[in-house]
PDB file of C-alpha atoms in Angstrom:
ATOM      1  CA  UNK A 990     101.287 112.453  94.582  1.00  0.00           C
ATOM      2  CA  UNK A 991     101.167 112.626  98.783  1.00  0.00           C
ATOM      3  CA  UNK A 992      99.797 108.714  99.115  1.00  0.00           C
ATOM      4  CA  UNK A 993     102.182 107.469  96.773  1.00  0.00           C
ATOM      5  CA  UNK A 994     105.082 109.322  98.620  1.00  0.00           C
ATOM      6  CA  UNK A 995     103.274 107.773 101.971  1.00  0.00           C
ATOM      7  CA  UNK A 996     102.776 104.312 100.531  1.00  0.00           C
ATOM      8  CA  UNK A 997     106.426 104.403  99.237  1.00  0.00           C
ATOM      9  CA  UNK A 998     107.453 105.370 102.500  1.00  0.00           C
ATOM     10  CA  UNK A 999     105.684 102.623 104.076  1.00  0.00           C
ATOM     11  CA  UNK A1000     107.205  99.991 101.836  1.00  0.00           C
ATOM     12  CA  UNK A1001     110.903 101.675 102.692  1.00  0.00           C
ATOM     13  CA  UNK A1002     110.456 101.565 106.465  1.00  0.00           C
ATOM     14  CA  UNK A1003     108.913  97.839 106.169  1.00  0.00           C
ATOM     15  CA  UNK A1004     111.598  96.711 103.823  1.00  0.00           C
ATOM     16  CA  UNK A1005     114.345  98.062 106.232  1.00  0.00           C
ATOM     17  CA  UNK A1006     112.951  96.350 109.186  1.00  0.00           C
ATOM     18  CA  UNK A1007     112.461  93.098 107.419  1.00  0.00           C
ATOM     19  CA  UNK A1008     116.317  93.199 106.724  1.00  0.00           C
ATOM     20  CA  UNK A1009     117.224  94.445 110.188  1.00  0.00           C
ATOM     21  CA  UNK A1010     114.337  91.826 111.759  1.00  0.00           C
ATOM     22  CA  UNK A1011     112.841  94.229 113.884  1.00  0.00           C
ATOM     23  CA  UNK A1012     109.859  96.092 113.894  1.00  0.00           C
ATOM     24  CA  UNK A1013     109.458  99.592 112.919  1.00  0.00           C
ATOM     25  CA  UNK A1014     107.447 102.565 114.111  1.00  0.00           C
ATOM     26  CA  UNK A1015     105.009 103.109 111.177  1.00  0.00           C
ATOM     27  CA  UNK A1016     101.846 105.113 112.254  1.00  0.00           C
ATOM     28  CA  UNK A1017      98.186 104.265 111.451  1.00  0.00           C
ATOM     29  CA  UNK A1018      98.296 105.872 108.629  1.00  0.00           C
ATOM     30  CA  UNK A1019     101.289 104.167 107.310  1.00  0.00           C
ATOM     31  CA  UNK A1020      99.796 100.777 108.369  1.00  0.00           C
ATOM     32  CA  UNK A1021      96.682 101.573 106.372  1.00  0.00           C
ATOM     33  CA  UNK A1022      98.075 102.863 103.491  1.00  0.00           C
ATOM     34  CA  UNK A1023     100.517  99.866 103.169  1.00  0.00           C
ATOM     35  CA  UNK A1024      97.893  97.243 103.358  1.00  0.00           C
ATOM     36  CA  UNK A1025      95.556  99.137 100.792  1.00  0.00           C
ATOM     37  CA  UNK A1026      98.323  98.793  98.450  1.00  0.00           C
ATOM     38  CA  UNK A1027      99.480  95.421  99.352  1.00  0.00           C
ATOM     39  CA  UNK A1028      95.521  94.008  99.303  1.00  0.00           C
ATOM     40  CA  UNK A1029      95.015  96.189  96.013  1.00  0.00           C
ATOM     41  CA  UNK A1030      92.127  97.591  97.832  1.00  0.00           C
ATOM     42  CA  UNK A1031      91.552 100.329  95.716  1.00  0.00           C
ATOM     43  CA  UNK A1032      87.997 101.527  96.267  1.00  0.00           C
ATOM     44  CA  UNK A1033      88.361 102.833  99.529  1.00  0.00           C
ATOM     45  CA  UNK A1034      87.781 106.193 100.963  1.00  0.00           C
ATOM     46  CA  UNK A1035      89.930 107.933 104.039  1.00  0.00           C
ATOM     47  CA  UNK A1036      87.407 108.398 107.056  1.00  0.00           C
ATOM     48  CA  UNK A1037      88.554 111.817 108.734  1.00  0.00           C
ATOM     49  CA  UNK A1038      89.360 111.755 112.524  1.00  0.00           C
ATOM     50  CA  UNK A1039      86.360 113.520 113.832  1.00  0.00           C
ATOM     51  CA  UNK A1040      84.274 111.095 112.026  1.00  0.00           C
ATOM     52  CA  UNK A1041      85.836 107.863 113.038  1.00  0.00           C
ATOM     53  CA  UNK A1042      83.958 108.028 116.404  1.00  0.00           C
ATOM     54  CA  UNK A1043      80.622 107.626 114.921  1.00  0.00           C
ATOM     55  CA  UNK A1044      81.996 103.911 113.531  1.00  0.00           C
ATOM     56  CA  UNK A1045      83.605 102.776 116.624  1.00  0.00           C
ATOM     57  CA  UNK A1046      82.032 104.872 119.230  1.00  0.00           C
ATOM     58  CA  UNK A1047      84.981 105.974 120.907  1.00  0.00           C
ATOM     59  CA  UNK A1048      85.816 109.461 121.270  1.00  0.00           C
ATOM     60  CA  UNK A1049      88.971 110.743 118.685  1.00  0.00           C
ATOM     61  CA  UNK A1050      90.771 112.097 122.002  1.00  0.00           C
ATOM     62  CA  UNK A1051      90.952 108.533 123.501  1.00  0.00           C
ATOM     63  CA  UNK A1052      93.308 107.323 120.884  1.00  0.00           C
ATOM     64  CA  UNK A1053      96.850 108.833 120.098  1.00  0.00           C
ATOM     65  CA  UNK A1054      96.114 108.699 116.158  1.00  0.00           C
ATOM     66  CA  UNK A1055      94.010 106.705 114.051  1.00  0.00           C
ATOM     67  CA  UNK A1056      93.358 105.841 110.515  1.00  0.00           C
ATOM     68  CA  UNK A1057      90.209 104.380 108.817  1.00  0.00           C
ATOM     69  CA  UNK A1058      89.636 103.717 105.214  1.00  0.00           C
ATOM     70  CA  UNK A1059      85.974 102.356 103.942  1.00  0.00           C
ATOM     71  CA  UNK A1060      84.773 100.969 100.844  1.00  0.00           C
ATOM     72  CA  UNK A1061      83.386 104.029  98.756  1.00  0.00           C
ATOM     73  CA  UNK A1062      80.061 101.822  97.859  1.00  0.00           C
ATOM     74  CA  UNK A1063      77.854 101.005 100.704  1.00  0.00           C
ATOM     75  CA  UNK A1064      77.246  97.737  99.313  1.00  0.00           C
ATOM     76  CA  UNK A1065      80.852  96.627 100.627  1.00  0.00           C
ATOM     77  CA  UNK A1066      82.249  95.930 103.871  1.00  0.00           C
ATOM     78  CA  UNK A1067      86.077  96.464 103.025  1.00  0.00           C
ATOM     79  CA  UNK A1068      87.583  98.287 105.794  1.00  0.00           C
ATOM     80  CA  UNK A1069      91.157  98.930 106.848  1.00  0.00           C
ATOM     81  CA  UNK A1070      91.389 100.598 110.472  1.00  0.00           C
ATOM     82  CA  UNK A1071      94.228 101.292 112.655  1.00  0.00           C
ATOM     83  CA  UNK A1072      94.467 102.718 116.270  1.00  0.00           C
ATOM     84  CA  UNK A1073      97.034 103.652 118.350  1.00  0.00           C
ATOM     85  CA  UNK A1074      96.121 103.372 122.066  1.00  0.00           C
ATOM     86  CA  UNK A1075      97.154 105.822 124.957  1.00  0.00           C
ATOM     87  CA  UNK A1076      97.421 103.233 127.776  1.00  0.00           C
ATOM     88  CA  UNK A1077      96.072  99.517 128.540  1.00  0.00           C
ATOM     89  CA  UNK A1078      92.511 100.880 129.313  1.00  0.00           C
ATOM     90  CA  UNK A1079      91.992 102.590 126.043  1.00  0.00           C
ATOM     91  CA  UNK A1080      93.454  99.120 124.235  1.00  0.00           C
ATOM     92  CA  UNK A1081      90.500  97.006 125.836  1.00  0.00           C
ATOM     93  CA  UNK A1082      87.859  99.863 124.922  1.00  0.00           C
ATOM     94  CA  UNK A1083      89.058  99.969 121.143  1.00  0.00           C
ATOM     95  CA  UNK A1084      89.067  96.654 121.063  1.00  0.00           C
ATOM     96  CA  UNK A1085      85.710  95.626 122.571  1.00  0.00           C
ATOM     97  CA  UNK A1086      84.047  98.678 120.162  1.00  0.00           C
ATOM     98  CA  UNK A1087      85.552  97.458 117.059  1.00  0.00           C
ATOM     99  CA  UNK A1088      84.294  94.363 117.639  1.00  0.00           C
ATOM    100  CA  UNK A1089      80.792  95.420 118.713  1.00  0.00           C
ATOM    101  CA  UNK A1090      80.766  97.639 115.543  1.00  0.00           C
ATOM    102  CA  UNK A1091      81.681  94.508 113.735  1.00  0.00           C
ATOM    103  CA  UNK A1092      78.871  92.527 115.451  1.00  0.00           C
ATOM    104  CA  UNK A1093      76.525  95.202 114.437  1.00  0.00           C
ATOM    105  CA  UNK A1094      77.737  95.331 110.948  1.00  0.00           C
ATOM    106  CA  UNK A1095      77.414  91.784 110.056  1.00  0.00           C
ATOM    107  CA  UNK A1096      73.519  91.492 111.424  1.00  0.00           C
ATOM    108  CA  UNK A1097      73.162  94.274 108.861  1.00  0.00           C
ATOM    109  CA  UNK A1098      74.575  92.131 105.889  1.00  0.00           C
ATOM    110  CA  UNK A1099      73.602  88.789 107.155  1.00  0.00           C
ATOM    111  CA  UNK A1100      70.159  88.388 105.474  1.00  0.00           C
ATOM    112  CA  UNK A1101      70.825  90.698 102.324  1.00  0.00           C
ATOM    113  CA  UNK A1102      74.480  90.493 101.242  1.00  0.00           C
ATOM    114  CA  UNK A1103      76.347  86.993 101.857  1.00  0.00           C
ATOM    115  CA  UNK A1104      79.772  87.746 100.693  1.00  0.00           C
ATOM    116  CA  UNK A1105      79.866  90.671 102.603  1.00  0.00           C
ATOM    117  CA  UNK A1106      78.632  88.801 105.880  1.00  0.00           C
ATOM    118  CA  UNK A1107      81.846  86.468 105.315  1.00  0.00           C
ATOM    119  CA  UNK A1108      83.908  89.301 105.022  1.00  0.00           C
ATOM    120  CA  UNK A1109      83.035  90.333 108.439  1.00  0.00           C
ATOM    121  CA  UNK A1110      82.959  86.909 109.884  1.00  0.00           C
ATOM    122  CA  UNK A1111      86.619  86.566 108.436  1.00  0.00           C
ATOM    123  CA  UNK A1112      87.733  89.753 109.773  1.00  0.00           C
ATOM    124  CA  UNK A1113      91.244  90.281 110.993  1.00  0.00           C
ATOM    125  CA  UNK A1114      92.275  92.082 114.108  1.00  0.00           C
ATOM    126  CA  UNK A1115      96.117  92.434 114.917  1.00  0.00           C
ATOM    127  CA  UNK A1116      98.341  94.327 116.938  1.00  0.00           C
ATOM    128  CA  UNK A1117     101.344  96.223 116.130  1.00  0.00           C
ATOM    129  CA  UNK A1118     103.129  97.409 119.092  1.00  0.00           C
ATOM    130  CA  UNK A1119     100.793 100.097 120.435  1.00  0.00           C
ATOM    131  CA  UNK A1120      98.117  99.537 117.363  1.00  0.00           C
ATOM    132  CA  UNK A1121      95.230  97.949 116.927  1.00  0.00           C
ATOM    133  CA  UNK A1122      94.433  97.022 113.455  1.00  0.00           C
ATOM    134  CA  UNK A1123      91.034  95.863 111.458  1.00  0.00           C
ATOM    135  CA  UNK A1124      91.093  94.328 108.291  1.00  0.00           C
ATOM    136  CA  UNK A1125      87.778  93.389 106.381  1.00  0.00           C
ATOM    137  CA  UNK A1126      88.365  92.246 103.073  1.00  0.00           C
ATOM    138  CA  UNK A1127      87.850  89.199 100.649  1.00  0.00           C
ATOM    139  CA  UNK A1128      91.296  88.572 100.471  1.00  0.00           C
ATOM    140  CA  UNK A1129      91.941  87.932 104.195  1.00  0.00           C
ATOM    141  CA  UNK A1130      94.370  85.039 103.500  1.00  0.00           C
ATOM    142  CA  UNK A1131      96.824  87.320 101.768  1.00  0.00           C
ATOM    143  CA  UNK A1132      95.858  90.227 104.662  1.00  0.00           C
ATOM    144  CA  UNK A1133      97.439  87.537 107.476  1.00  0.00           C
ATOM    145  CA  UNK A1134     100.227  86.988 105.634  1.00  0.00           C
ATOM    146  CA  UNK A1135     101.085  90.603 105.057  1.00  0.00           C
ATOM    147  CA  UNK A1136     100.289  91.416 108.931  1.00  0.00           C
ATOM    148  CA  UNK A1137     102.526  88.565 109.991  1.00  0.00           C
ATOM    149  CA  UNK A1138     105.436  89.452 107.736  1.00  0.00           C
ATOM    150  CA  UNK A1139     105.121  93.356 109.270  1.00  0.00           C
ATOM    151  CA  UNK A1140     105.811  91.827 112.550  1.00  0.00           C
ATOM    152  CA  UNK A1141     101.943  92.075 113.779  1.00  0.00           C
ATOM    153  CA  UNK A1142     100.046  89.877 116.007  1.00  0.00           C
ATOM    154  CA  UNK A1143      96.645  88.286 116.343  1.00  0.00           C
ATOM    155  CA  UNK A1144      94.504  89.358 118.818  1.00  0.00           C
ATOM    156  CA  UNK A1145      92.676  86.275 120.073  1.00  0.00           C
TER     157      UNK A1145
END
């Protein structure tokens, strides 16, 4: 029930921002829940804050807040992540660590699961205010549209 309410709140915030033509103050949790709903990714599990660092190699105290949803199955690379950084030095560290994680994960899937490898290679890395957003899924073109509608900007 709390998840439904959170998704509804995120949708309401996004709708209001679209009507007003301005970016809202969505949290990392709002963003991942909204993306999960919009992209119809039903098999994701929330990773607790203290375990996020084991994925990306930064300490949890190096970010203001974060949200990570990963595939429940080890045979899928689907992932939604959003990390709010404290300052520009943390921003670069988060981006570097996410890119390193993706590189390592891609090499794991490269010779065994081609579809998952392609998802990782097509990953989306965006920024929304002070929040870095990572999307790994098979529906990356729709994800790019949703991120653009939110006002997020691609990180090149």
